[in-house]
Coordinates of C-alpha atoms in Angstrom, one line a residue:
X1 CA 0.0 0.0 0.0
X2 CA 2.8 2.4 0.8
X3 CA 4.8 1.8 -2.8
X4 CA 0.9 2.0 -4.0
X5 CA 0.7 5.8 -2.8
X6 CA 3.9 6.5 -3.9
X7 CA 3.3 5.9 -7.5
X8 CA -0.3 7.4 -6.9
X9 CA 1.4 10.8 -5.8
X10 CA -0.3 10.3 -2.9
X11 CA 3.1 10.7 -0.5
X12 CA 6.5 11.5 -1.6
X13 CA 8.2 8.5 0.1
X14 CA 7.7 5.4 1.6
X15 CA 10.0 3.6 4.0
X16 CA 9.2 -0.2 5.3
X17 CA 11.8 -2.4 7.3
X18 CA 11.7 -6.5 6.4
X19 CA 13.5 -9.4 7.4
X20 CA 15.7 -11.8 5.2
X21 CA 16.8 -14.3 7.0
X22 CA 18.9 -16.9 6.0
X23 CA 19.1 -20.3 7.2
X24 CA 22.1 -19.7 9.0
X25 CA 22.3 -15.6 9.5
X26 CA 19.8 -13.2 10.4
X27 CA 18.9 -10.1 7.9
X28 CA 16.9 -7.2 7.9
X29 CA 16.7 -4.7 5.2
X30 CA 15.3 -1.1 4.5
X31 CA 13.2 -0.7 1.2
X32 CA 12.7 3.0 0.4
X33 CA 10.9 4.4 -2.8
X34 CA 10.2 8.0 -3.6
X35 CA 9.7 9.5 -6.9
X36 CA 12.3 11.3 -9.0
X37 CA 11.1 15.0 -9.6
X38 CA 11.7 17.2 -12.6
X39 CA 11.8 14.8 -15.3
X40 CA 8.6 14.9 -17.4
X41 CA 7.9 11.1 -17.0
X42 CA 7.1 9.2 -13.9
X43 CA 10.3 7.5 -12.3
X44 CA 10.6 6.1 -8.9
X45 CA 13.8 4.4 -7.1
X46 CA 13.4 2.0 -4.5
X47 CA 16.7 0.9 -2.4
X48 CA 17.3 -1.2 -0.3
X49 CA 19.3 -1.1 2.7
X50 CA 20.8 -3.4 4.8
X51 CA 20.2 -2.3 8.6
X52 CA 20.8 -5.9 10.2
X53 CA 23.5 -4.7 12.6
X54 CA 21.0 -2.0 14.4
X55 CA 18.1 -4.5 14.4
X56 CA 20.9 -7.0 16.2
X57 CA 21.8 -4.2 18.4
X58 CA 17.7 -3.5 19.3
X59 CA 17.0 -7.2 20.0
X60 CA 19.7 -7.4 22.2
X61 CA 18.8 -4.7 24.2
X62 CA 15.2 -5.9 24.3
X63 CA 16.4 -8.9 25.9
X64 CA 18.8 -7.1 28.1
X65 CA 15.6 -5.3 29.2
X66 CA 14.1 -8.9 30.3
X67 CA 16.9 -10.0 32.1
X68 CA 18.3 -9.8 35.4
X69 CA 21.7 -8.5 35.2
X70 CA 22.9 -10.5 38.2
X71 CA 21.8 -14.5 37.7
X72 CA 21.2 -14.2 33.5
X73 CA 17.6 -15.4 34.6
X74 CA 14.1 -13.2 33.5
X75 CA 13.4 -10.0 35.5
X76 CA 10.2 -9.3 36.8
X77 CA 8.9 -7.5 34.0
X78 CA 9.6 -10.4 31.5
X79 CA 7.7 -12.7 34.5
X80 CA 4.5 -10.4 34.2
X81 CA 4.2 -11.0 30.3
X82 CA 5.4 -14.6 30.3
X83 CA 2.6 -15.5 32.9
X84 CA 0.0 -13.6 31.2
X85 CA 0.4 -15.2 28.1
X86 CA 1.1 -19.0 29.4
X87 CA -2.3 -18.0 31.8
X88 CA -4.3 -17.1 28.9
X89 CA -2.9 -20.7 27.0
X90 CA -4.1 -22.5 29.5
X91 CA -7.7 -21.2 29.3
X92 CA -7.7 -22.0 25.9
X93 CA -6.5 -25.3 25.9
X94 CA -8.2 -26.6 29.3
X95 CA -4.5 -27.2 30.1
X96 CA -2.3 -27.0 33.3
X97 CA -0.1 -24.3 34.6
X98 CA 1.8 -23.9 37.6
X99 CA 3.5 -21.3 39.9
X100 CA 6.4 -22.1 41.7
X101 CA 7.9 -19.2 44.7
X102 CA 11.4 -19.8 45.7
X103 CA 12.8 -17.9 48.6
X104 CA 16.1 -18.2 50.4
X105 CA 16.1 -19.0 53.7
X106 CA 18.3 -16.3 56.0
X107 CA 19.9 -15.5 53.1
X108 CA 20.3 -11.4 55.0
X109 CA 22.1 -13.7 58.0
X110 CA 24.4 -15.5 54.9
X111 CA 25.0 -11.8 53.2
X112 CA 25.7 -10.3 56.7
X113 CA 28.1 -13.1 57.4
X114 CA 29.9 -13.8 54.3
X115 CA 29.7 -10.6 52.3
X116 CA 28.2 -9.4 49.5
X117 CA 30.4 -11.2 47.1
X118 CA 29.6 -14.4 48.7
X119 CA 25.8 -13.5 48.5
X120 CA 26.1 -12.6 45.0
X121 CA 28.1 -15.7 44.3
X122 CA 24.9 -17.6 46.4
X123 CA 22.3 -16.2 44.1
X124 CA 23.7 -17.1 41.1
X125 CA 24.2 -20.9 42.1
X126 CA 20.4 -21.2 43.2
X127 CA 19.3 -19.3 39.2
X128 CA 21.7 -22.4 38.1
X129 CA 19.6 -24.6 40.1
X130 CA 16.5 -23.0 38.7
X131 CA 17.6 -22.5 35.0
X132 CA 18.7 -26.6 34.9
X133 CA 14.5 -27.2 35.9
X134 CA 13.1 -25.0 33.4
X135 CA 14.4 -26.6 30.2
X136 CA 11.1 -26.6 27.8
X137 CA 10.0 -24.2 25.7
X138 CA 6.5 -23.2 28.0
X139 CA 8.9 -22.8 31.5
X140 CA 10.4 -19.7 32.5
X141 CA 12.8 -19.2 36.2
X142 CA 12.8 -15.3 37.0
X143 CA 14.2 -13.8 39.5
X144 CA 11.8 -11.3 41.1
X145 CA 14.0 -9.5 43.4
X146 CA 16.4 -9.8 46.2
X147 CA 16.3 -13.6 47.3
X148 CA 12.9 -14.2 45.6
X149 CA 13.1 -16.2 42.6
X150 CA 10.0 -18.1 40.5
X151 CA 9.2 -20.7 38.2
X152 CA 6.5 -21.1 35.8
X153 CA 5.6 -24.5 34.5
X154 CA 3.3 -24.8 31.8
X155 CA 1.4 -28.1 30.9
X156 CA 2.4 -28.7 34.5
X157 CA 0.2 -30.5 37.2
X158 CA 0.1 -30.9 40.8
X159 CA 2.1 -34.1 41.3
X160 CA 4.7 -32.7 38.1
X161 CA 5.2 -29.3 39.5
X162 CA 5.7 -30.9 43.4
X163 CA 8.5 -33.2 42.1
X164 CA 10.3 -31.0 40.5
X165 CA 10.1 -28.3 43.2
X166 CA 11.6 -31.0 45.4
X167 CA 14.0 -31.1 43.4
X168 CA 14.9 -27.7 43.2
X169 CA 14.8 -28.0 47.1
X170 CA 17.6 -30.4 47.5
X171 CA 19.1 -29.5 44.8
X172 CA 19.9 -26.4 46.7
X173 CA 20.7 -28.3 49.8
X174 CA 23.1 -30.6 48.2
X175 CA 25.4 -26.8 47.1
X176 CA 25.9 -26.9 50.6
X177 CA 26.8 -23.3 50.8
X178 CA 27.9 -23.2 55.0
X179 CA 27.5 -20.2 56.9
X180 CA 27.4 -19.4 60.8
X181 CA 30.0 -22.2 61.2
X182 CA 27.7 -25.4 60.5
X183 CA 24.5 -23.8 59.2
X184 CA 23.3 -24.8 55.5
X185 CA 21.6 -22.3 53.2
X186 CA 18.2 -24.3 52.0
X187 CA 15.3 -22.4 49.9
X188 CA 11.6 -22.4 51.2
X189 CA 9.3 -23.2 48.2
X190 CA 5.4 -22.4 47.4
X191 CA 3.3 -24.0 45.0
X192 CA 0.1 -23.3 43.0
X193 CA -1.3 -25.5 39.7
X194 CA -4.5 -25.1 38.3
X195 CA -6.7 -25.8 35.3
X196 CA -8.0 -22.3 34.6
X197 CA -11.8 -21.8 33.4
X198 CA -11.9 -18.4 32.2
X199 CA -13.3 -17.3 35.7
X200 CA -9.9 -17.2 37.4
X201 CA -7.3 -14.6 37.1
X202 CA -3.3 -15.2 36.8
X203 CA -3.5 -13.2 40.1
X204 CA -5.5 -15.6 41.5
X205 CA -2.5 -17.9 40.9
X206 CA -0.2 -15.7 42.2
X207 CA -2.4 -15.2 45.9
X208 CA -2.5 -19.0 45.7
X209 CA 1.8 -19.9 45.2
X210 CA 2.0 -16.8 47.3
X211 CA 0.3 -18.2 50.2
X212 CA 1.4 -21.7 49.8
X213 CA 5.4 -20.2 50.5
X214 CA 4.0 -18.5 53.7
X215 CA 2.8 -21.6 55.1
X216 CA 6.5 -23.2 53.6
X217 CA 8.2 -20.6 56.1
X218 CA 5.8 -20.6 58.6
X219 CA 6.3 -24.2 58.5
X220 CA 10.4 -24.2 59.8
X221 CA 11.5 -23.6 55.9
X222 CA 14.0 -26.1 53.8
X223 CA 10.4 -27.5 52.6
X224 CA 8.1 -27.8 50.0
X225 CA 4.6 -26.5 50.3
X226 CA 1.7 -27.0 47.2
X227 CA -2.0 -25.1 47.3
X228 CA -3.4 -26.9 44.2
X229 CA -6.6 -25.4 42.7
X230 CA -9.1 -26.8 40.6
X231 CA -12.3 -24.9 39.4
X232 CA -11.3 -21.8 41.5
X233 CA -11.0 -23.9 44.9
X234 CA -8.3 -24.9 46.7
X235 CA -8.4 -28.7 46.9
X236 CA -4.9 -29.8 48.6
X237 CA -3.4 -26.8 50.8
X238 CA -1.7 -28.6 53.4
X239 CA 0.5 -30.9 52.0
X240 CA 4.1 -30.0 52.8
X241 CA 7.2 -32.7 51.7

């Protein structure tokens, strides 16, 4: 439509941006066309223009924008969109999705001890933990903030998304990252899965994993804790391994 106008006199140029990619390179190009004036018949040029080194450049800053700086694992923002859209899946398909909340236990007492280095150094061996569970294409590990990491499982159930949060536990036991002399850093971990019906909401979800970690902590931490939901209620809230 834009090349269309531009032989119709209708704008003086037209600019559009298209990929080429190849099967082994990514391409993009820049078409432009505008009309050459003050010749008595119509002529038009169109180039072409390779811009694939900015659109490289933009991607990776988009993804830059999604990450956290610290463990390479999604921030918070690219949690928000990532949930929404695996949410929305679910109701379409009838399928399940579950919410995982990871928190580390005393990690202030382990920073306070050990330094900041150290905690640093801490954080980025649980996001390996995580980023080992999350391996197919409809899983995402984040890390929210501070010690408070996540995991979304799609096409995940109850029993699916307990084992491998028990995994994740002991996984993260087995670093054995010692502080305070004999003391072993563990993660507390919440759990949510549910078959959404259009009534729910992903924040529903989120109240659900949110609470089930509470109860985790409440609970002496270094455990698991799952809130399963079906048909908006909670049908298993008090199972902790």
């Amino acid at each position: 439509q834009g090349i269309a106008d531009v032989i119709q006199g209708k704008r003086d140029t037209f600019y559009h941006e298209y990929p080429c990619h190849s099967p082994t390179q990514k391409r993009w190009y820049m078409m432009r066309i505008s009309r050459v004036k003050g010749t008595e018949k119509r002529f038009f040029v169109v180039s072409h223009r390779d811009i694939t080194q900015r659109k490289l450049a933009e991607e990776t800053a988009n993804q830059l924008a999604m990450l956290d700086p610290l463990t390479g694992l999604g921030n918070r923002r690219y949690f928000n969109g990532f949930l929404e859209r695996e949410f929305q899946r679910s109701v379409r398909n009838r399928s399940p999705i579950s919410l995982v909340e990871i928190d580390v236990d005393h990690f202030k007492e382990y920073n306070d001890q050990l330094g900041h280095p150290a905690g640093d150094e801490c954080l980025i061996k649980v996001g390996d933990v995580l980023r080992e569970a999350t391996r197919r294409p409809g899983d995402l590990a984040v890390r929210l903030g501070g010690d408070e990491f996540a995991l979304i499982l799609s096409d995940t159930d109850a029993e699916g998304s307990r084992k491998i949060s028990e995994i994740i536990r002991k996984s993260v036991s087995d670093l054995r990252l010692v502080y305070d002399g004999s003391r072993m850093l563990t993660v507390s971990v919440g759990v949510a899965s549910m078959i959404p019906d259009g009534q729910q909401t992903r924040e529903f979800l989120l109240e659900q994993a949110d609470k089930a970690l509470y109860r985790a902590k409440s609970a002496g931490r270094n455990r698991v804790f799952q809130a399963s939901v079906a048909s908006g209620a909670t049908y298993a809230a008090n199972a902790a391994f």
